[in-house]
Amino acid sequence: MLIVSFLIQLAGATMLLLFAVRMVRTGIERAFGASFQRVLTQSRNPVRGASAGLAMAIVLQSSAAVALLVAGFSAAGALSFGAGLAVVLGADLGSALLIQVFSFKLDWLVPVLLAVGGGLFVKASQRRPRQFGRIILGIAFILISLRFLRETMEPIQDSSFLPAVAGYLAADPITAFIVGAALAFVMHSSVAAILMCVTLVQVGAIPVGAGVSLVLGANLGSAMIPVWLTRAMVPAARRVPLANLMLRGAGAMLALYAVLRLDLVPMLGAPGSAQGLINAHILFNATLLILLVVVHWLERPFLRILPDAPESAEAQSPLHRSVLDQAALEHPHLALATLRREVLRMVQMTQGMMQPVLTLFDTYDPVRARAAIAEDRFVNMALDDIRRYAAAIRTEDLPKGEAKRLRELTEYAIAIEAAGDIVAKRLIPLAREKYEKGIKFSAGGQAEISHMHEQTEANMTLACNLLVSDDLESARLLLEEKQEMARLERKSRKRHLKRLSEGVQISFDSSDIHLETASSLRDFNSYLASAAYPILHRGGQLLETRLIDQDIDDIEIRQR
């Protein structure tokens, strides 16, 4: 009975730890996720790239999450192999440093974190303070879960079960290494897995030697996670995770051999102390940074392992092919699903138009600008096809609710076409005018425009998800983002006018372009967010009007 109770409590503490790590990551992604690409891709220097990866891993509490971001940016061509591998190696060290922070005795901080985080999460009306509350609560839950782990181990320490397992792992470090790799891979979090190992050593459940083997194995397991999650992506996205796995895996095996052969465990820290595990983890990942000097040279062998697939001329632009199926018109329910896919294709094409806008404002490239403008023609063609297809669907064979969704999808397609026009006819011409006149934004103005553009890109991803899922919570979040974008535009306008009043010459020169750009980004985002309204209306979470009822207003006036 003691073993069953132990396993149940261990599972509960582990799930709380995983949930807490995920909660912190979700809060950070929602608060700052739109800035990740700029942070990770702004430097081509390996040392600076590793520093960015280190900081990002501490923020996201996961080196695997950073590796997945790098894979996505590599697939889009925004990050080279060498720069991406440098970022991932830095992220591995950042994840190791995070273990050191959480290993400190911080139980006294839990009530403070719960009070502050809970207050922000429940009471804050703006998005970013609310996400700060989520992050703080997640950190508190991590500390609570670690305390639960320690308490779970106490009753079983005197039993014969745990000493037997600990003795076996201590006597067979290869098995401990494999167990550590499997643990990190199954938990999909090296931070959670290694924190568990550290806690087991702290309470004396397993010896330090076995713990070191587990931690080295967890390094291999955590490198396997992004390889597994990117297995269906293009070769360019898979090269960096594969290189990290091979380098980190080989390094972990060599480190295990060195620890066993040279008896290095006593040199890692005080005997019986969990700090030895943390020291081994940090030292191992810091040593791997030596590879920064050769990251760019490693691209050629991995290009041979994962070569780019040859593309036909037709396959180079898959988004330009309509997904409307004329045969599905015989079955209105299938036709409605096909129409939804076509609207999603429109959003993705518009997303591709918006992506280079910020770069064009920084460094105008006529070829890239013409390519983005040319995409507008395909967006317009998609809208024409959607109108004809929607008109051909027999609405009399659809339930009333489905017929209404058909109209909503058509209306959203019209909104997306208008959003594409904003990019082609307002934003890109503004970028060209800025370039031709030699105008530059002030540092503050540039930061404001960059932030608005990043938020817009993040909202486009949310809109794509909403089209697929019709999720009520996502719809609420998208509408909140619309309000946040309007607030950012007002805030940018006020700050710009303040700079003008202070006589900042660069702000005078860029005034018209800055204000029109901020307004265009706000309008683009408003069209994007219109997908949320019908979903919220069906869920009963949308008021019919924001105006105060006149009769109520008159009564209040008379009462005064």
XYZ file of C-alpha atoms in Angstrom:
560
model
C 0.000 0.000 0.000
C 2.914 2.288 0.744
C 4.233 1.858 -2.831
C 0.815 2.667 -4.371
C 0.511 5.795 -2.251
C 4.052 6.785 -3.198
C 3.397 6.368 -6.927
C 0.160 8.377 -6.763
C 1.829 11.229 -4.869
C 4.845 11.121 -7.192
C 2.585 11.324 -10.255
C 0.675 14.249 -8.746
C 3.832 16.179 -7.859
C 5.316 15.499 -11.301
C 2.165 16.648 -13.126
C 2.084 19.823 -11.035
C 5.711 20.475 -11.941
C 5.020 19.982 -15.656
C 1.912 22.163 -15.467
C 3.812 24.909 -13.652
C 6.642 24.945 -16.209
C 4.082 25.086 -19.021
C 2.155 27.858 -17.255
C 5.256 30.049 -17.027
C 6.088 29.385 -20.668
C 2.532 30.179 -21.810
C 2.514 33.471 -19.910
C 5.837 34.518 -21.401
C 4.819 33.525 -24.927
C 1.585 35.514 -24.673
C 3.327 38.543 -23.201
C 6.469 38.600 -25.344
C 6.079 35.876 -27.975
C 5.908 38.301 -30.882
C 9.404 39.599 -30.039
C 11.139 36.217 -30.112
C 11.976 36.287 -33.818
C 13.601 39.705 -33.577
C 15.668 38.635 -30.553
C 16.864 35.373 -32.082
C 17.554 36.601 -35.617
C 19.087 40.022 -35.050
C 22.637 38.716 -34.589
C 24.820 36.587 -36.850
C 27.718 36.481 -34.365
C 27.870 33.030 -32.687
C 28.678 34.443 -29.238
C 25.836 36.944 -29.358
C 23.546 34.262 -30.737
C 24.467 31.937 -27.864
C 23.811 34.777 -25.405
C 20.379 35.342 -26.936
C 19.631 31.623 -26.699
C 20.792 31.526 -23.074
C 18.489 34.392 -22.125
C 15.583 32.934 -24.107
C 15.931 29.513 -22.444
C 15.822 31.119 -18.987
C 12.749 33.113 -20.006
C 10.931 30.163 -21.613
C 12.262 27.661 -19.041
C 13.009 25.208 -21.831
C 15.894 24.728 -24.244
C 13.615 22.504 -26.349
C 11.206 25.415 -26.838
C 14.073 27.580 -28.084
C 15.163 24.794 -30.454
C 11.639 24.632 -31.879
C 11.619 28.408 -32.415
C 14.978 28.146 -34.180
C 13.622 25.336 -36.373
C 10.664 27.471 -37.411
C 12.841 30.491 -38.215
C 15.292 28.281 -40.133
C 12.441 26.856 -42.214
C 11.350 30.403 -43.074
C 14.907 31.364 -44.081
C 15.199 33.947 -41.299
C 18.058 32.146 -39.511
C 21.137 30.412 -40.908
C 22.307 26.991 -39.720
C 25.371 28.339 -37.878
C 23.460 31.112 -36.127
C 20.662 28.711 -35.192
C 23.025 26.108 -33.754
C 24.779 28.818 -31.707
C 21.412 29.885 -30.280
C 20.516 26.306 -29.329
C 23.890 25.676 -27.644
C 23.409 28.853 -25.616
C 19.867 27.743 -24.750
C 21.195 24.464 -23.342
C 23.401 26.398 -20.923
C 20.549 28.763 -20.034
C 18.360 25.802 -19.131
C 21.166 24.473 -16.906
C 21.533 27.810 -15.089
C 17.796 27.807 -14.454
C 18.172 24.545 -12.511
C 20.608 26.317 -10.185
C 18.067 29.056 -9.448
C 15.267 26.612 -8.624
C 17.548 24.487 -6.444
C 17.759 27.220 -3.815
C 15.513 26.990 -0.756
C 12.804 29.433 -1.784
C 9.785 28.027 0.059
C 9.474 31.277 2.023
C 8.812 33.069 -1.261
C 5.784 30.952 -2.233
C 3.093 32.939 -0.309
C 4.414 36.217 -1.745
C 4.405 34.847 -5.288
C 0.902 33.425 -4.882
C -0.442 36.721 -3.527
C 1.201 38.935 -6.153
C 0.664 36.571 -9.081
C -2.916 35.761 -8.127
C -3.754 39.424 -7.684
C -2.367 40.363 -11.095
C -3.949 37.403 -12.879
C -7.412 37.925 -11.392
C -7.608 41.716 -11.175
C -5.517 43.038 -14.068
C -7.558 44.259 -17.033
C -4.674 44.697 -19.491
C -3.148 41.694 -21.226
C 0.512 42.051 -20.243
C 0.023 42.538 -16.449
C -2.341 39.568 -16.517
C 0.319 37.419 -18.184
C 2.880 38.625 -15.622
C 0.495 37.258 -13.000
C 0.378 33.936 -14.837
C 4.191 33.785 -14.904
C 4.527 34.551 -11.188
C 1.878 31.952 -10.308
C 3.713 29.387 -12.435
C 6.967 30.025 -10.572
C 5.131 29.598 -7.261
C 3.656 26.292 -8.476
C 7.135 25.083 -9.479
C 8.389 25.708 -5.945
C 5.312 24.012 -4.468
C 5.745 20.969 -6.726
C 9.389 20.622 -5.678
C 8.347 20.700 -2.029
C 5.736 18.014 -2.774
C 8.434 15.889 -4.389
C 10.614 16.163 -1.291
C 7.694 15.302 0.985
C 6.721 12.349 -1.230
C 10.150 10.782 -0.805
C 10.272 11.012 3.000
C 7.884 8.124 3.908
C 9.501 5.694 1.471
C 13.128 6.338 2.381
C 13.036 3.757 5.158
C 11.379 1.090 2.983
C 13.252 -1.562 1.040
C 11.871 -0.377 -2.332
C 13.689 2.910 -2.819
C 17.111 1.747 -1.556
C 16.889 -1.216 -3.927
C 16.181 1.028 -6.930
C 18.835 3.540 -5.868
C 21.395 0.772 -5.378
C 20.670 -0.687 -8.805
C 21.051 2.713 -10.534
C 24.261 3.385 -8.624
C 25.686 0.000 -9.644
C 24.648 0.353 -13.293
C 25.320 3.921 -14.534
C 24.497 2.954 -18.155
C 20.958 2.047 -17.112
C 20.729 5.273 -15.097
C 21.850 7.198 -18.187
C 19.125 5.545 -20.306
C 16.498 6.147 -17.598
C 17.454 9.835 -17.460
C 17.156 10.157 -21.244
C 13.769 8.429 -21.251
C 12.544 10.546 -18.331
C 13.407 13.852 -20.047
C 11.904 12.712 -23.351
C 8.656 11.419 -21.832
C 8.212 14.522 -19.672
C 9.106 16.734 -22.670
C 10.931 19.033 -20.278
C 14.580 18.745 -19.287
C 14.026 21.369 -16.572
C 11.315 19.289 -14.895
C 13.265 16.034 -15.271
C 16.522 17.388 -13.859
C 14.751 19.227 -11.041
C 13.245 15.886 -10.079
C 16.691 14.248 -10.076
C 18.118 17.075 -7.960
C 15.265 16.725 -5.476
C 15.808 12.954 -5.221
C 19.473 13.516 -4.350
C 18.629 16.318 -1.909
C 16.416 14.004 0.153
C 18.927 11.154 -0.056
C 16.708 8.947 -2.220
C 19.497 8.224 -4.712
C 23.279 8.702 -4.507
C 25.070 11.536 -6.287
C 26.815 9.171 -8.716
C 23.528 7.772 -9.988
C 22.136 11.302 -10.126
C 24.990 12.455 -12.366
C 24.294 9.572 -14.758
C 20.586 10.477 -14.771
C 21.359 14.145 -15.482
C 23.729 13.338 -18.345
C 21.078 11.042 -19.789
C 18.488 13.820 -19.415
C 20.714 16.019 -21.590
C 20.471 13.414 -24.342
C 16.708 13.038 -23.839
C 16.057 16.781 -23.985
C 17.988 17.004 -27.282
C 15.732 14.276 -28.706
C 12.564 16.285 -28.041
C 12.937 18.920 -30.809
C 14.133 16.248 -33.253
C 10.940 14.306 -32.624
C 8.673 17.367 -32.785
C 10.204 18.627 -36.058
C 10.189 15.239 -37.804
C 7.461 16.353 -40.252
C 9.011 19.732 -41.062
C 11.177 20.647 -44.052
C 14.862 19.611 -43.986
C 16.038 23.171 -43.267
C 14.064 23.132 -40.011
C 15.362 19.712 -38.930
C 19.103 20.290 -39.401
C 19.760 22.365 -36.276
C 17.845 20.031 -33.876
C 19.613 17.016 -35.413
C 23.021 18.675 -35.092
C 22.274 19.560 -31.470
C 21.228 15.954 -30.765
C 24.359 14.475 -32.291
C 26.722 16.935 -30.617
C 24.995 16.914 -27.247
C 24.402 13.151 -27.297
C 28.011 12.375 -28.151
C 29.176 14.852 -25.512
C 26.911 13.286 -22.866
C 28.282 9.807 -23.580
C 31.862 11.045 -23.446
C 31.136 12.893 -20.210
C 29.619 9.760 -18.678
C 32.704 7.759 -19.667
C 35.010 10.428 -18.208
C 33.046 10.595 -14.935
C 33.186 6.825 -14.516
C 36.723 6.294 -15.744
C 38.340 9.162 -13.851
C 36.079 9.040 -10.774
C 35.149 12.725 -11.078
C 32.004 12.633 -8.917
C 33.815 13.683 -5.662
C 35.285 16.685 -7.526
C 31.854 18.019 -8.562
C 30.774 19.148 -5.091
C 30.421 18.172 -1.460
C 29.894 14.407 -0.991
C 26.185 13.557 -0.915
C 25.203 17.061 -2.025
C 22.776 17.671 -4.896
C 24.927 20.629 -5.901
C 27.234 18.112 -7.574
C 24.485 17.259 -10.071
C 23.886 20.926 -10.849
C 27.621 21.570 -11.220
C 27.941 18.618 -13.605
C 24.959 19.834 -15.650
C 26.236 23.410 -15.925
C 29.832 22.348 -16.604
C 28.750 19.940 -19.341
C 26.649 22.512 -21.208
C 29.245 25.255 -20.739
C 31.898 22.971 -22.231
C 29.747 22.448 -25.328
C 30.047 26.194 -26.069
C 33.558 25.443 -27.339
C 31.751 24.291 -30.486
C 30.776 27.902 -31.252
C 34.027 28.298 -33.171
C 32.993 25.595 -35.666
C 29.192 25.976 -35.906
C 29.323 27.514 -39.389
C 31.607 24.730 -40.678
C 29.151 22.052 -39.587
C 26.472 23.120 -42.063
C 27.945 21.208 -45.011
C 27.879 17.704 -43.434
C 24.357 18.185 -42.110
C 23.266 19.530 -45.490
C 24.382 16.190 -46.904
C 22.495 14.280 -44.209
C 19.308 16.324 -44.726
C 19.446 17.797 -48.242
C 16.767 20.168 -49.449
C 14.076 18.374 -51.391
C 13.930 19.348 -55.081
C 10.892 21.471 -55.853
C 9.007 21.697 -59.074
C 7.868 25.073 -60.322
C 4.331 24.234 -59.289
C 5.326 23.154 -55.782
C 7.231 26.351 -55.064
C 4.044 28.286 -54.273
C 1.549 25.807 -52.758
C -0.474 28.654 -51.245
C -1.312 29.894 -54.732
C -3.355 26.770 -55.462
C -7.002 26.940 -54.520
C -8.335 24.185 -52.258
C -11.962 24.658 -53.313
C -13.408 21.319 -54.401
C -16.186 21.635 -56.950
C -17.254 18.031 -56.346
C -17.998 18.870 -52.700
C -20.814 21.183 -53.800
C -23.034 18.097 -53.965
C -22.590 17.807 -50.197
C -23.102 21.245 -48.569
C -21.482 20.215 -45.269
C -18.283 19.206 -47.059
C -18.437 22.341 -49.189
C -18.587 24.471 -46.037
C -15.463 22.754 -44.679
C -13.703 23.320 -48.009
C -14.664 26.974 -47.913
C -13.171 27.301 -44.437
C -9.885 25.871 -45.727
C -9.858 28.390 -48.577
C -10.382 31.298 -46.168
C -7.514 29.929 -44.070
C -5.366 29.935 -47.237
C -6.266 33.613 -47.725
C -5.136 34.401 -44.187
C -1.856 32.560 -44.735
C -1.178 34.466 -47.973
C -1.901 37.753 -46.218
C 0.389 36.644 -43.395
C 3.146 36.146 -45.963
C 2.527 39.684 -47.256
C 2.756 41.193 -43.785
C 5.876 39.310 -42.677
C 8.498 41.366 -44.618
C 6.910 44.757 -43.908
C 9.070 45.602 -40.896
C 12.223 44.608 -42.805
C 11.171 46.855 -45.697
C 10.838 49.794 -43.311
C 14.361 49.083 -42.023
C 16.042 48.312 -45.370
C 13.851 48.759 -48.429
C 14.272 46.027 -51.033
C 12.339 46.763 -54.280
C 12.366 43.097 -55.341
C 10.924 41.894 -52.040
C 8.408 44.733 -52.027
C 7.167 43.848 -55.523
C 6.882 40.194 -54.503
C 4.728 41.124 -51.485
C 2.511 43.387 -53.591
C 2.149 40.650 -56.217
C 0.670 38.377 -53.528
C -2.299 40.743 -53.284
C -3.436 39.580 -56.721
C -3.702 35.995 -55.457
C -5.611 37.162 -52.380
C -8.092 39.001 -54.619
C -8.466 35.936 -56.848
C -9.144 33.789 -53.773
C -11.903 36.167 -52.671
C -13.539 36.005 -56.104
C -13.416 32.205 -56.015
C -14.891 32.160 -52.494
C -17.789 34.398 -53.552
C -18.630 32.187 -56.520
C -18.247 29.000 -54.474
C -20.411 30.311 -51.621
C -23.102 31.312 -54.091
C -23.090 27.792 -55.558
C -23.660 26.074 -52.194
C -27.279 25.062 -51.700
C -28.096 26.845 -48.454
C -31.558 25.257 -48.348
C -29.849 21.944 -47.574
C -27.982 23.451 -44.638
C -29.308 23.976 -41.091
C -29.890 27.597 -40.153
C -26.737 27.751 -38.051
C -24.559 26.323 -40.826
C -26.011 28.747 -43.377
C -25.115 31.581 -41.036
C -21.563 30.324 -40.771
C -21.361 30.307 -44.553
C -22.169 34.036 -44.568
C -19.687 34.655 -41.739
C -16.872 32.955 -43.635
C -17.631 34.975 -46.755
C -17.672 38.206 -44.761
C -14.361 37.302 -43.128
C -12.850 36.618 -46.556
C -13.874 40.152 -47.551
C -12.194 41.493 -44.405
C -8.978 39.579 -45.153
C -8.923 40.970 -48.710
C -9.208 44.465 -47.245
C -6.323 43.645 -44.869
C -4.210 42.572 -47.845
C -4.976 45.900 -49.536
C -3.629 47.705 -46.472
C -0.283 45.947 -46.914
C -0.086 46.415 -50.691
C -1.534 49.928 -50.960
C -0.614 51.585 -47.669
C 2.223 49.948 -45.722
C 4.608 49.040 -48.558
C 4.164 52.446 -50.303
C 4.928 54.086 -46.942
C 8.104 51.999 -46.658
C 9.083 53.043 -50.191
C 8.415 56.717 -49.429
C 10.514 56.466 -46.262
C 13.377 54.993 -48.298
C 13.158 57.445 -51.210
C 13.066 60.505 -48.966
C 15.833 59.207 -46.682
C 13.576 59.456 -43.639
C 14.452 57.639 -40.420
C 12.330 56.911 -37.387
C 13.483 58.002 -33.954
C 14.628 55.206 -31.646
C 11.355 55.389 -29.737
C 9.273 55.514 -32.903
C 11.097 52.533 -34.401
C 10.519 50.492 -31.227
C 6.800 51.357 -31.238
C 6.306 50.347 -34.878
C 8.316 47.147 -34.346
C 6.219 46.188 -31.347
C 2.946 46.774 -33.209
C 4.156 44.724 -36.171
C 5.230 41.860 -33.907
C 1.857 41.843 -32.172
C 0.120 41.814 -35.556
C 2.106 38.757 -36.679
C 1.254 36.945 -33.447
C -2.422 37.798 -33.904
C -2.378 36.379 -37.440
C -1.283 33.021 -36.046
C -4.078 33.228 -33.485
C -6.585 34.032 -36.270
C -5.439 30.952 -38.228
C -5.954 28.787 -35.155
C -9.381 30.312 -34.609
C -10.494 29.483 -38.149
C -9.620 25.850 -37.545
C -11.019 25.449 -34.030
C -13.831 28.003 -33.446
C -12.507 28.056 -29.873
C -14.304 30.526 -27.621
C -11.272 31.291 -25.460
C -9.127 31.977 -28.542
C -11.835 34.303 -29.853
C -11.819 36.236 -26.577
C -8.038 36.466 -26.704
C -8.091 37.727 -30.312
C -10.612 40.425 -29.439
C -8.537 41.426 -26.415
C -5.573 41.718 -28.769
C -7.600 44.069 -30.964
C -8.186 46.318 -27.963
C -4.502 46.031 -27.053
C -3.484 47.059 -30.583
C -5.768 50.093 -30.423
C -4.169 51.005 -27.104
C -0.677 50.626 -28.582
C -1.618 52.905 -31.489
C -2.982 55.584 -29.134
C 0.089 55.283 -26.922
C 2.415 55.566 -29.926
C 0.557 58.630 -31.181
C 0.786 60.340 -27.788
C 4.496 59.588 -27.474
C 5.112 60.816 -31.022
C 3.298 64.087 -30.334
C 5.317 64.460 -27.154
C 8.540 64.072 -29.136
C 7.286 66.710 -31.559
C 6.562 69.095 -28.687
C 10.098 68.535 -27.418
C 11.480 69.606 -30.794
C 12.973 66.271 -31.853
C 13.874 66.949 -35.495
C 13.880 63.325 -36.606
C 10.292 63.014 -35.366
C 9.262 66.073 -37.418
C 10.678 64.502 -40.567
C 8.986 61.134 -40.013
C 5.737 62.394 -38.490
C 3.339 61.615 -41.358
C 4.834 58.209 -42.142
C 4.975 57.196 -38.469
C 1.332 58.107 -37.768
C 0.043 56.524 -40.993
C 2.038 53.345 -40.376
C 0.701 52.941 -36.837
C -2.832 53.613 -38.067
C -2.445 51.076 -40.904
C -1.207 48.374 -38.534
C -4.164 49.029 -36.238
C -6.627 48.829 -39.159
C -4.997 45.648 -40.467
C -5.330 44.045 -37.040
C -8.974 45.138 -36.782
C -9.854 43.318 -40.011
C -7.974 40.303 -38.699
C -9.861 40.265 -35.388
C -13.289 40.355 -37.046
C -13.267 36.518 -37.052
C -13.831 36.604 -33.295
C -17.159 38.450 -33.329
C -19.501 35.698 -34.631
C -17.922 33.094 -32.354
C -18.300 35.301 -29.291
C -21.836 36.210 -30.312
C -22.827 32.540 -30.566
C -21.247 31.945 -27.164
C -23.268 34.751 -25.593
C -20.116 36.702 -24.697
C -20.666 39.747 -26.887
C -22.894 42.703 -26.112
C -25.187 43.977 -28.845
C -23.946 47.547 -28.385
C -21.455 49.504 -26.340
C -23.740 52.582 -26.157
C -25.483 53.447 -22.900
C -29.230 52.911 -23.123
C -30.895 56.315 -23.527
C -33.853 55.513 -21.231
C -31.514 54.429 -18.432
C -29.441 57.560 -18.965
C -32.541 59.786 -18.713
C -33.642 58.064 -15.496
C -30.227 58.624 -13.937
C -30.314 62.303 -14.910
C -33.772 62.769 -13.381
C -32.669 60.984 -10.194
C -29.851 63.497 -9.770
